[in-house]
CSV table of C-alpha atoms and ligand atoms in Angstrom, one decimal:
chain,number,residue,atom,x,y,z
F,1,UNK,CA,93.0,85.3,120.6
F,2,UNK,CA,89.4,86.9,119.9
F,3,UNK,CA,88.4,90.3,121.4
F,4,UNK,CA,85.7,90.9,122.4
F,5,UNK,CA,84.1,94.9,122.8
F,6,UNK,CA,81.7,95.4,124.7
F,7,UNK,CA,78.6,92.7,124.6
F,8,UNK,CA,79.2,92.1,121.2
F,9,UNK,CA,75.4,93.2,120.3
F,10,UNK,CA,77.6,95.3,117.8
F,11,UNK,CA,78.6,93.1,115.2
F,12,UNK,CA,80.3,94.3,112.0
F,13,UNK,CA,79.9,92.8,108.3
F,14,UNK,CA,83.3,94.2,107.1
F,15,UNK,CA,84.2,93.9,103.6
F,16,UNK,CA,87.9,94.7,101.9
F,17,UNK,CA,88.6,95.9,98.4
F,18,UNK,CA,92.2,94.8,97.1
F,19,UNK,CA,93.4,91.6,98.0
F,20,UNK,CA,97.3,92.7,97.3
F,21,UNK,CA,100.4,92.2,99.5
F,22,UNK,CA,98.7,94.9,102.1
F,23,UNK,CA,95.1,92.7,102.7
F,24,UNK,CA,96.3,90.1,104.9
F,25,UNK,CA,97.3,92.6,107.6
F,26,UNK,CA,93.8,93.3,107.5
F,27,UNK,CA,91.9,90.4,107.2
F,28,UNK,CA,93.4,88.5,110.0
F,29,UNK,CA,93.1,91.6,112.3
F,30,UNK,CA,89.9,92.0,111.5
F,31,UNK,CA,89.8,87.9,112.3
F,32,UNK,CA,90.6,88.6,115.6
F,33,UNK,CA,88.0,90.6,116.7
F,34,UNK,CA,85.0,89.0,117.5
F,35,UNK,CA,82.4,92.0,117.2
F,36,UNK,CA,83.4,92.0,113.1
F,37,UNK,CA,82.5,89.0,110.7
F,38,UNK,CA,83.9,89.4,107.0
F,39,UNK,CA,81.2,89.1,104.7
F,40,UNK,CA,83.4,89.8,101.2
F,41,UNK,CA,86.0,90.7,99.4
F,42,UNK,CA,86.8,92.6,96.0
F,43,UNK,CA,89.4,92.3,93.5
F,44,UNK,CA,89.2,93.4,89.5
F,45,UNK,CA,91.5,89.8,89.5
F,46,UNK,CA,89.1,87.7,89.9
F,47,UNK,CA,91.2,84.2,90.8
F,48,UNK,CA,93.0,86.9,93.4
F,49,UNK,CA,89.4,87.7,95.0
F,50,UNK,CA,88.2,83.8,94.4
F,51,UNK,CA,91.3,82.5,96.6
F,52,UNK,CA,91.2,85.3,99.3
F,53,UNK,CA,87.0,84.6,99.2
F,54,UNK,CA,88.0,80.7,100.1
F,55,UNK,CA,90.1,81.4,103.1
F,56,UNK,CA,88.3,84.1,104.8
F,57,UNK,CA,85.1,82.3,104.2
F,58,UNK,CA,83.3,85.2,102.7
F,59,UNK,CA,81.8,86.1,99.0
F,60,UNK,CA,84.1,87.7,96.5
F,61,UNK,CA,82.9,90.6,93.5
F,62,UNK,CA,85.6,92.1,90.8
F,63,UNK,CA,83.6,94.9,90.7
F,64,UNK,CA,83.7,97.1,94.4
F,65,UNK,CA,80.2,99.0,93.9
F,66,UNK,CA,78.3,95.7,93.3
F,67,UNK,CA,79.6,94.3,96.3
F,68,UNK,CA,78.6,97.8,98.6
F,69,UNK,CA,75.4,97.8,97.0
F,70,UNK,CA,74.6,94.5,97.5
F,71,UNK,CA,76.5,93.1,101.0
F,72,UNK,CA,75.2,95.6,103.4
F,73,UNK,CA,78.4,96.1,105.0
F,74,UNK,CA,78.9,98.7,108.3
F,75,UNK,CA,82.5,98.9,107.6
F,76,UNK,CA,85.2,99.1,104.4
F,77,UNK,CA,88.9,98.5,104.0
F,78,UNK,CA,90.6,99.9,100.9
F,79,UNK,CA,93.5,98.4,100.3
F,80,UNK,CA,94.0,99.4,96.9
F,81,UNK,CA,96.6,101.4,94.9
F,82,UNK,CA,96.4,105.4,96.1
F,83,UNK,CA,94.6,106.4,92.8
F,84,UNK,CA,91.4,104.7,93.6
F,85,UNK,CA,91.1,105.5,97.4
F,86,UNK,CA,89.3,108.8,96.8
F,87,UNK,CA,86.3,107.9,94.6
F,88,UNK,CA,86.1,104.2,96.5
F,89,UNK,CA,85.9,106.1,100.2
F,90,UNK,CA,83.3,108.6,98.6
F,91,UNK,CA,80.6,105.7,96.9
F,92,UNK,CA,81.1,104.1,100.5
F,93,UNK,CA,80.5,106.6,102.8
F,94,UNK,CA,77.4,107.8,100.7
F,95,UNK,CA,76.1,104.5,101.3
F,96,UNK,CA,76.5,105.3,105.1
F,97,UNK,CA,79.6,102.9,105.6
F,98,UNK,CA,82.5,103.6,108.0
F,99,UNK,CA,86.2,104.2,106.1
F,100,UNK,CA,89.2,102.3,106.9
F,101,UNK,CA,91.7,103.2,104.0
F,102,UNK,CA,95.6,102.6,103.7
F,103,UNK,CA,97.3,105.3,103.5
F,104,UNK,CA,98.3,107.5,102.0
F,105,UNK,CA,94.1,109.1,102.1
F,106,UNK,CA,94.4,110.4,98.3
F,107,UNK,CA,96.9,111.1,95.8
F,108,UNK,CA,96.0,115.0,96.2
F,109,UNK,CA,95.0,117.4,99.4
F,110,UNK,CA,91.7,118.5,97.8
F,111,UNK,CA,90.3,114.6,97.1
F,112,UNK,CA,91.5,114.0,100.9
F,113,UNK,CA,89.5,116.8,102.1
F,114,UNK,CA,86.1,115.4,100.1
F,115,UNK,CA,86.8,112.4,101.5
F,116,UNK,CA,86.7,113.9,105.4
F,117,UNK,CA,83.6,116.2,103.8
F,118,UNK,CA,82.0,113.3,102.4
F,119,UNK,CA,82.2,111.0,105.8
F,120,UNK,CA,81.0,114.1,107.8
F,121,UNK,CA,78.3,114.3,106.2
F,122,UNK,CA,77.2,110.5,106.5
F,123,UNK,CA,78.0,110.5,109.6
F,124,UNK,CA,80.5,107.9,109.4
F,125,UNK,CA,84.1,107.3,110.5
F,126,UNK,CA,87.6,107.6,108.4
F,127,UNK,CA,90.6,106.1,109.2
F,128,UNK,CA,93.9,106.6,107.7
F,129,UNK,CA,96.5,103.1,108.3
F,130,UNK,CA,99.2,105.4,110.3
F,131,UNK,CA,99.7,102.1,112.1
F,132,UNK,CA,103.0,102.9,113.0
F,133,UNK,CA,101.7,105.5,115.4
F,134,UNK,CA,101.0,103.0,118.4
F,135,UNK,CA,104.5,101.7,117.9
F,136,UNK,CA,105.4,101.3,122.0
F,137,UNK,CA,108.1,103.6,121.5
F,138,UNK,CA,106.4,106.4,119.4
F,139,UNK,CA,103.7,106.3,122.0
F,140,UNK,CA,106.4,107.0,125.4
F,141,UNK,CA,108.2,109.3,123.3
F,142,UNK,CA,104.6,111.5,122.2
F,143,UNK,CA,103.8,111.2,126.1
F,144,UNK,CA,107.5,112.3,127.6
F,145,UNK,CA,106.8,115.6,124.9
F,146,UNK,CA,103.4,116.2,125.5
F,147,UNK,CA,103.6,116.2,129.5
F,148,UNK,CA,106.8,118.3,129.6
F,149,UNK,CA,109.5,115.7,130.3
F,150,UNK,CA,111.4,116.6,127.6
F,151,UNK,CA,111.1,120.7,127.3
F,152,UNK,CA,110.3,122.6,124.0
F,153,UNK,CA,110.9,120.5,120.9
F,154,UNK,CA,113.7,122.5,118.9
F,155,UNK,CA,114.6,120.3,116.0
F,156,UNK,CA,113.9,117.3,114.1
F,157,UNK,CA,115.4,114.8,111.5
F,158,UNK,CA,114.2,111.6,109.7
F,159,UNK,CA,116.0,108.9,107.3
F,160,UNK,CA,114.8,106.3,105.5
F,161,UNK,CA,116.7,104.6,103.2
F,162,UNK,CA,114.9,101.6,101.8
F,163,UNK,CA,115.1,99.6,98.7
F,164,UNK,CA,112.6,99.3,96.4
F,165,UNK,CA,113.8,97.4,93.2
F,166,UNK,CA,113.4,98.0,89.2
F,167,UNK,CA,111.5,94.6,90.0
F,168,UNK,CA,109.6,95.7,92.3
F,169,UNK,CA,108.0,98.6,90.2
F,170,UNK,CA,108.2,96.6,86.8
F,171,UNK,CA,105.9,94.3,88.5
F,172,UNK,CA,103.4,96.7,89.4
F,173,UNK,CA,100.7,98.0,87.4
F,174,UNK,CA,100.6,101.5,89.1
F,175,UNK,CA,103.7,101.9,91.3
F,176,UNK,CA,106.2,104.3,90.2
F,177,UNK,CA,103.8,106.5,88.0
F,178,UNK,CA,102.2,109.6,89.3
F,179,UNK,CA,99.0,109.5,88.4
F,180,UNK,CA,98.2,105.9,89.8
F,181,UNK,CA,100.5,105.8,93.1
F,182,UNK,CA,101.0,109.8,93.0
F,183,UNK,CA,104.7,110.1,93.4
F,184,UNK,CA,107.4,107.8,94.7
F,185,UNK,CA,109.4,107.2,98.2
F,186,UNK,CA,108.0,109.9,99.5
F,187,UNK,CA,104.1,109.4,99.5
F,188,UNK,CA,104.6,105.8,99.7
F,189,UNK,CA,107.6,105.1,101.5
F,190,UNK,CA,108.1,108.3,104.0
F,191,UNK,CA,105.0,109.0,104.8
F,192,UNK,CA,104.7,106.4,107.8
F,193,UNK,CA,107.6,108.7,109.3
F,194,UNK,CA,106.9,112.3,108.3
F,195,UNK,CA,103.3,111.5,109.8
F,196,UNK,CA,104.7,110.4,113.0
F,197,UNK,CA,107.0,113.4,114.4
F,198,UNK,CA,103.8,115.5,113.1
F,199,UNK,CA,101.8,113.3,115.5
F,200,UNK,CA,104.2,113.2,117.9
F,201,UNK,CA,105.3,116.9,118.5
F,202,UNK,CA,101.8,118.0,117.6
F,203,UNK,CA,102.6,121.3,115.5
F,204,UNK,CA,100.9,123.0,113.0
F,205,UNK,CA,103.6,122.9,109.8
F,206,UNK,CA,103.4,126.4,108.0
F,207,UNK,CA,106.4,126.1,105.1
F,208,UNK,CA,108.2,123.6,103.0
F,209,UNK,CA,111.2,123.8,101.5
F,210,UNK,CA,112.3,120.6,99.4
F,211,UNK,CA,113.9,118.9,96.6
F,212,UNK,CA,113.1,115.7,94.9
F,213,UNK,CA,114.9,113.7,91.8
F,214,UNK,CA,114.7,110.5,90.6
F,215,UNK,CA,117.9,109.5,90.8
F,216,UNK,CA,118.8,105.4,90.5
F,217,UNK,CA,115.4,104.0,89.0
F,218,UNK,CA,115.2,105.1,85.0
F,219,UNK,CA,112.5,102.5,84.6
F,220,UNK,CA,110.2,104.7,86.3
F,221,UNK,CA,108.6,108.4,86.5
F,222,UNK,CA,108.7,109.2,90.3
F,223,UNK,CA,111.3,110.5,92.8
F,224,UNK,CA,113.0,107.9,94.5
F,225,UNK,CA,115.1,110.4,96.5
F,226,UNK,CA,114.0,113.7,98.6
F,227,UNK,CA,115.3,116.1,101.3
F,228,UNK,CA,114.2,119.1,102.8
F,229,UNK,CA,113.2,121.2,105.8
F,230,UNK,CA,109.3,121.8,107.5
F,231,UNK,CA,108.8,124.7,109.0
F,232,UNK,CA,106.1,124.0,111.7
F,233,UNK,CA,104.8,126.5,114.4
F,234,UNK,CA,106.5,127.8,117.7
F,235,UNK,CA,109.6,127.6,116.2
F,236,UNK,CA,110.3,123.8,115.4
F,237,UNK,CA,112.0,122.6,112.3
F,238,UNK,CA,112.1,119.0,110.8
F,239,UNK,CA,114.8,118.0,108.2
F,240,UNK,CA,114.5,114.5,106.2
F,241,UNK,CA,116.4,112.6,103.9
F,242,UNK,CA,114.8,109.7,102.1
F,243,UNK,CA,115.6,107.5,99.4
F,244,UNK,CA,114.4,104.2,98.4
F,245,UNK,CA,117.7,102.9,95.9
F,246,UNK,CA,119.9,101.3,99.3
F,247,UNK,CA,120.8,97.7,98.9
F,248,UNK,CA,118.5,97.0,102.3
F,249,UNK,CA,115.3,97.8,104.3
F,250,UNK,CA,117.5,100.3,106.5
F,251,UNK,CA,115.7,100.5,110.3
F,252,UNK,CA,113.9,104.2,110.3
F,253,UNK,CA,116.1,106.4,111.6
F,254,UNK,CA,113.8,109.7,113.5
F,255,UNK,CA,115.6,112.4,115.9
F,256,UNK,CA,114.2,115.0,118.1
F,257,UNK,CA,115.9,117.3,119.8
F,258,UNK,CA,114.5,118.8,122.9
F,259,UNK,CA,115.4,121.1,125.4
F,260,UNK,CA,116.0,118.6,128.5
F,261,UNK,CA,116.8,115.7,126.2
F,262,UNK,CA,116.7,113.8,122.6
F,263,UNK,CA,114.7,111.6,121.9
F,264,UNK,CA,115.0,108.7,118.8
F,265,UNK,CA,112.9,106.5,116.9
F,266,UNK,CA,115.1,103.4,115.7
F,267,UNK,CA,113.0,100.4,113.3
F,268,UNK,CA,110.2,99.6,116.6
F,269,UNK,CA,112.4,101.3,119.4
F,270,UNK,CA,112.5,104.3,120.9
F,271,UNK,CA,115.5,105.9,122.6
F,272,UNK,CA,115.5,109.3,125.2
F,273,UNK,CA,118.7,110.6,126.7
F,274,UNK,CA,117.7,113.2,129.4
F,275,UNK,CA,120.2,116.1,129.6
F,276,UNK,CA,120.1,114.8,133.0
F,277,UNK,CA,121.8,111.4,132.1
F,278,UNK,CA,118.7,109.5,132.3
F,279,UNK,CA,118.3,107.2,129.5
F,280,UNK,CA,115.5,105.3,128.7
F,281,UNK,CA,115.0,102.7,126.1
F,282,UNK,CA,111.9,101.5,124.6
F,283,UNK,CA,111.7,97.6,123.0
F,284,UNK,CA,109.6,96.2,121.6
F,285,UNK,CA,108.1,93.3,123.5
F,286,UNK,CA,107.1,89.5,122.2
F,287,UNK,CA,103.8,90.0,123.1
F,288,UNK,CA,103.4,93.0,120.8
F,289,UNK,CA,104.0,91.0,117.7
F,290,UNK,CA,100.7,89.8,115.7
F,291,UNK,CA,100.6,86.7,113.2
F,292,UNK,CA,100.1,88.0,110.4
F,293,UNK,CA,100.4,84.9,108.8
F,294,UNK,CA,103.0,82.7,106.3
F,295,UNK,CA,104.1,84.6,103.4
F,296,UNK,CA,102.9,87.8,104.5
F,297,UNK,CA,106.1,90.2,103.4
F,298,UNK,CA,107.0,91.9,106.8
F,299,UNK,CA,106.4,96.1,106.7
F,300,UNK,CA,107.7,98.0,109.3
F,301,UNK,CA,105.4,98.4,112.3
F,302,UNK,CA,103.2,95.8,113.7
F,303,UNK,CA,100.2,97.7,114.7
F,304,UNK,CA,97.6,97.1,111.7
F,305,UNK,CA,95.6,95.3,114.3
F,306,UNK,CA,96.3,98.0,117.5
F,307,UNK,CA,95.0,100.3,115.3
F,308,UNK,CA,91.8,98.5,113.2
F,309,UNK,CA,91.2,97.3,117.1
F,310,UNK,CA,91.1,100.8,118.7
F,311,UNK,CA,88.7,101.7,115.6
F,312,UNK,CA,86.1,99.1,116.2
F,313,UNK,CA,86.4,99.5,119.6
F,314,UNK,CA,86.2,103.2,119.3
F,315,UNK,CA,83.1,102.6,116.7
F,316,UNK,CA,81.0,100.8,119.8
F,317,UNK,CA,81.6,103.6,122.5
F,318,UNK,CA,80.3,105.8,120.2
F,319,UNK,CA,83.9,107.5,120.5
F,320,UNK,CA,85.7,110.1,117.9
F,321,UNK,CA,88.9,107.1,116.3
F,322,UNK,CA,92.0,108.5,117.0
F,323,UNK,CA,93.6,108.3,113.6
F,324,UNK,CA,90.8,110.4,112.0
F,325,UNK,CA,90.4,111.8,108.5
F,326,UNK,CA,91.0,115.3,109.8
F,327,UNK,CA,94.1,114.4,111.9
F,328,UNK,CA,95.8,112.6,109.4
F,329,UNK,CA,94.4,115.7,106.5
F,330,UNK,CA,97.6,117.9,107.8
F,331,UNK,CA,100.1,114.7,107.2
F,332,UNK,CA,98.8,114.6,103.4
F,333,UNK,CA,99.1,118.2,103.3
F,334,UNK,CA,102.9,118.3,104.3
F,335,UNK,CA,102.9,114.9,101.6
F,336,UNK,CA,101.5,117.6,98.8
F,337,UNK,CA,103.4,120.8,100.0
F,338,UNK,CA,106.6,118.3,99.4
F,339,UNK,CA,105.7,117.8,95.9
F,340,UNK,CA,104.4,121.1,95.0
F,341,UNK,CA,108.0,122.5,96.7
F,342,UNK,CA,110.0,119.3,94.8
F,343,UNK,CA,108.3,120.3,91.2
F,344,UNK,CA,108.1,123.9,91.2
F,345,UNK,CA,112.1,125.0,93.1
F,346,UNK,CA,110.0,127.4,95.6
F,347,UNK,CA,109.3,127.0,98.9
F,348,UNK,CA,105.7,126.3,100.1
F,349,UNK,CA,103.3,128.1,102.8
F,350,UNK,CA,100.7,125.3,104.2
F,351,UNK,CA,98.0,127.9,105.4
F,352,UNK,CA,97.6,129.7,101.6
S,1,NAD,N1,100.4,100.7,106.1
S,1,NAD,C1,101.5,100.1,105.5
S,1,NAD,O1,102.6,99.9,106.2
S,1,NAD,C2,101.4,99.7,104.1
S,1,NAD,C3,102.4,98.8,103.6
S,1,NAD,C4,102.2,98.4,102.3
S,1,NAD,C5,101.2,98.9,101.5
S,1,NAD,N2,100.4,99.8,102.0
S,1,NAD,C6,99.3,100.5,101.2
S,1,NAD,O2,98.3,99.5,100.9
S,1,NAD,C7,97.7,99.8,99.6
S,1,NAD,C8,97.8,98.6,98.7
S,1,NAD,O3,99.2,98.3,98.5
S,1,NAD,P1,99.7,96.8,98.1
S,1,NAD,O4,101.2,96.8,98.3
S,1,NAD,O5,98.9,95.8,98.8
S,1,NAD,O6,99.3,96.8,96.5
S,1,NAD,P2,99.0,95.6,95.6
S,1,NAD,O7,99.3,96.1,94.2
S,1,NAD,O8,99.8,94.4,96.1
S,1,NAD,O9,97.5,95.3,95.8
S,1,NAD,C9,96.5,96.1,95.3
S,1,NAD,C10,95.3,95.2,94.9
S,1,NAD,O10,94.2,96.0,94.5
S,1,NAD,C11,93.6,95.4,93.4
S,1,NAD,N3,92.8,96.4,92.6
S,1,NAD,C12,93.3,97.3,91.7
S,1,NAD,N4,92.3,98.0,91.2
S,1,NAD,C13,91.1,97.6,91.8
S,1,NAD,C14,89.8,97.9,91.7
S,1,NAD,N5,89.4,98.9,90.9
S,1,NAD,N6,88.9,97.2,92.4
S,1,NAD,C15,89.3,96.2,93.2
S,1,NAD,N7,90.6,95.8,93.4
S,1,NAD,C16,91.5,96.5,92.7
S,1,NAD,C17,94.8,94.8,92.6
S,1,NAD,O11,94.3,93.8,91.7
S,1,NAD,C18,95.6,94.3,93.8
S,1,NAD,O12,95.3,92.9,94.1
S,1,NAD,C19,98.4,101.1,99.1
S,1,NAD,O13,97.7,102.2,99.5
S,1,NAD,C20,99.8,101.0,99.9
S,1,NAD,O14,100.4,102.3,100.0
S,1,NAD,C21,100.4,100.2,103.3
């Protein structure tokens, strides 16, 4: 399956930096799309770049700025460790190429906010990988909210119990330390579902009250266990529980309770009971799923190509991309406001 946008007079050379477990998500949606050719890749390991180079069908640099300077790519992928997406964002967008980073933006609010600055003022798009935000049940569940259906939001709750092993960190070169991935379940792991009931109920959050510990991984420096409350505007609160030291990959687990109904996020479905007694349930359908090829480890969500898609496409109309820098700016402050609340025992204003 190819798409095609538009006439295809728009033709992107796209190049990714960080050929790691997140890339081929990428590359193969950006495969799909016939408006976008890959012209390279980057990785500091070089037989990493070389064998990702040879099947994508591209050139390959270890070295990120010799491959911007020299390519003359339109559009960037960073899929490298959280460290590094600030300064690699910043060299790109000077060079007046569009942003498409993983998330989380930046390890801290202030390099986030230069990196929306910085694409401003090039005049070139950011995107943020909240992929999970076109999950078919996340998007019924935003619309049922936003149109009325469902009343004035009153509460929320989110779990996520994952497992991410002593392995798993041991075998990583920046995971589990804060100045390289910035913290621990909660800036890697939670994110995805702390972002979502923020895009979904569409409040300002103005306090946070939270704890974090690292309780079950010794090996490492960062929390791998966090709770607490957001206080967001009109009223609405959000509670969340997350921890990454459960024997399993636990489906997501999101709640929110409205005035005519409640309405859940389970793994990729979505749930509403209506005070009424309707119910509706959301699945998830075979045609959403996307090859993402063999030996690709399976993340929850399977929107990386809805949403590198809707970017493109949204690139050619000459159209603002939905999940912009400055949208997804208020998830990475409520990531921060966490930590700040985690480290310090106080509670945290947002608008300070
Ligand atoms: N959206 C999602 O659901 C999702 C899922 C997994 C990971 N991610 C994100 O993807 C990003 C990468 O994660 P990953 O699991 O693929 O990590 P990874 O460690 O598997 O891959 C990172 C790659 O970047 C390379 N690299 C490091 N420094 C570099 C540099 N200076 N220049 C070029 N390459 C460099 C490494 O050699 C490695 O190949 C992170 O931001 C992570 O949070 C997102």
């Amino acid at each position: 399956m190819l798409l095609r946008i538009g006439e295809v007079t728009m033709k992107f050379r796209v190049g990714l930096i960080g050929c790691g477990r997140i890339s081929p998500m990428h590359l193969q949606s950006i495969r799909m799309i016939e408006n976008c050719n890959i012209a390279a890749v980057c990785d500091i390991r070089e037989y990493v770049a070389k064998y990702t180079a040879e099947k994508y069908k591209c050139n390959y640099y270890t070295n990120y700025l010799d491959m911007i300077d020299k390519e003359a790519l339109d559009t960037i992928h960073i899929c490298t460790p959280h460290y590094l997406h600030h300064n690699m964002a910043i060299e790109a967008a000077k060079r007046g190429i569009h942003v498409i980073t993983e998330k989380p933006m930046a390890i801290n609010y202030n390099d986030a906010v230069d990196m929306v600055n910085t694409c401003n003022k090039n005049n070139v798009t950011l995107s943020v990988l909240f992929q999970n935000r076109y999950n078919r049940g996340v998007q019924v569940i935003k619309n049922e909210i936003q149109n009325g259906n469902l009343g004035r939001v009153l509460s929320g709750r989110v779990i996520v119990t994952w497992n991410r092993s002593d392995e798993y960190y041991l075998k990583s070169d920046w995971k589990g330390t804060w100045d390289k991935e910035g913290g621990g379940v909660v800036i890697d792991q939670a994110i995805h579902s702390l972002d979502l009931v923020r895009y979904i109920v569409e409040k300002k959050a103005i306090k946070v009250d939270a704890s974090i510990r690292n309780r079950n991984h010794k090996k490492v420096q960062v929390e791998d266990c966090a709770e607490g409350i957001i206080y967001f505007e009109d009223g609405f609160n959000l509670s969340f529980y997350t921890m990454n030291y459960f024997t399993s990959d636990m489906p997501i687990d999101i709640t929110i309770h409205c005035e005519r109904g409640t309405a859940s996020i389970i793994g990729d479905e979505g749930y509403i009971d209506y005070v009424d007694g309707r119910k509706m349930s959301i699945k998830l359908l075979d045609s959403d799923r996307i090859d993402y090829g063999s030996n690709v480890k399976k993340y929850w969500g399977y929107c990386h190509y809805t949403l590198i898609k809707k970017v493109y496409e949204n690139i050619v109309l000459g159209k603002e991309v939905e999940v912009n820098g400055e949208d997804c700016l208020k998830t990475q402050k409520i990531i921060n406001s966490i930590y700040e609340s985690g480290l310090s025992g106080h509670s945290v204003f947002l608008n300070k």
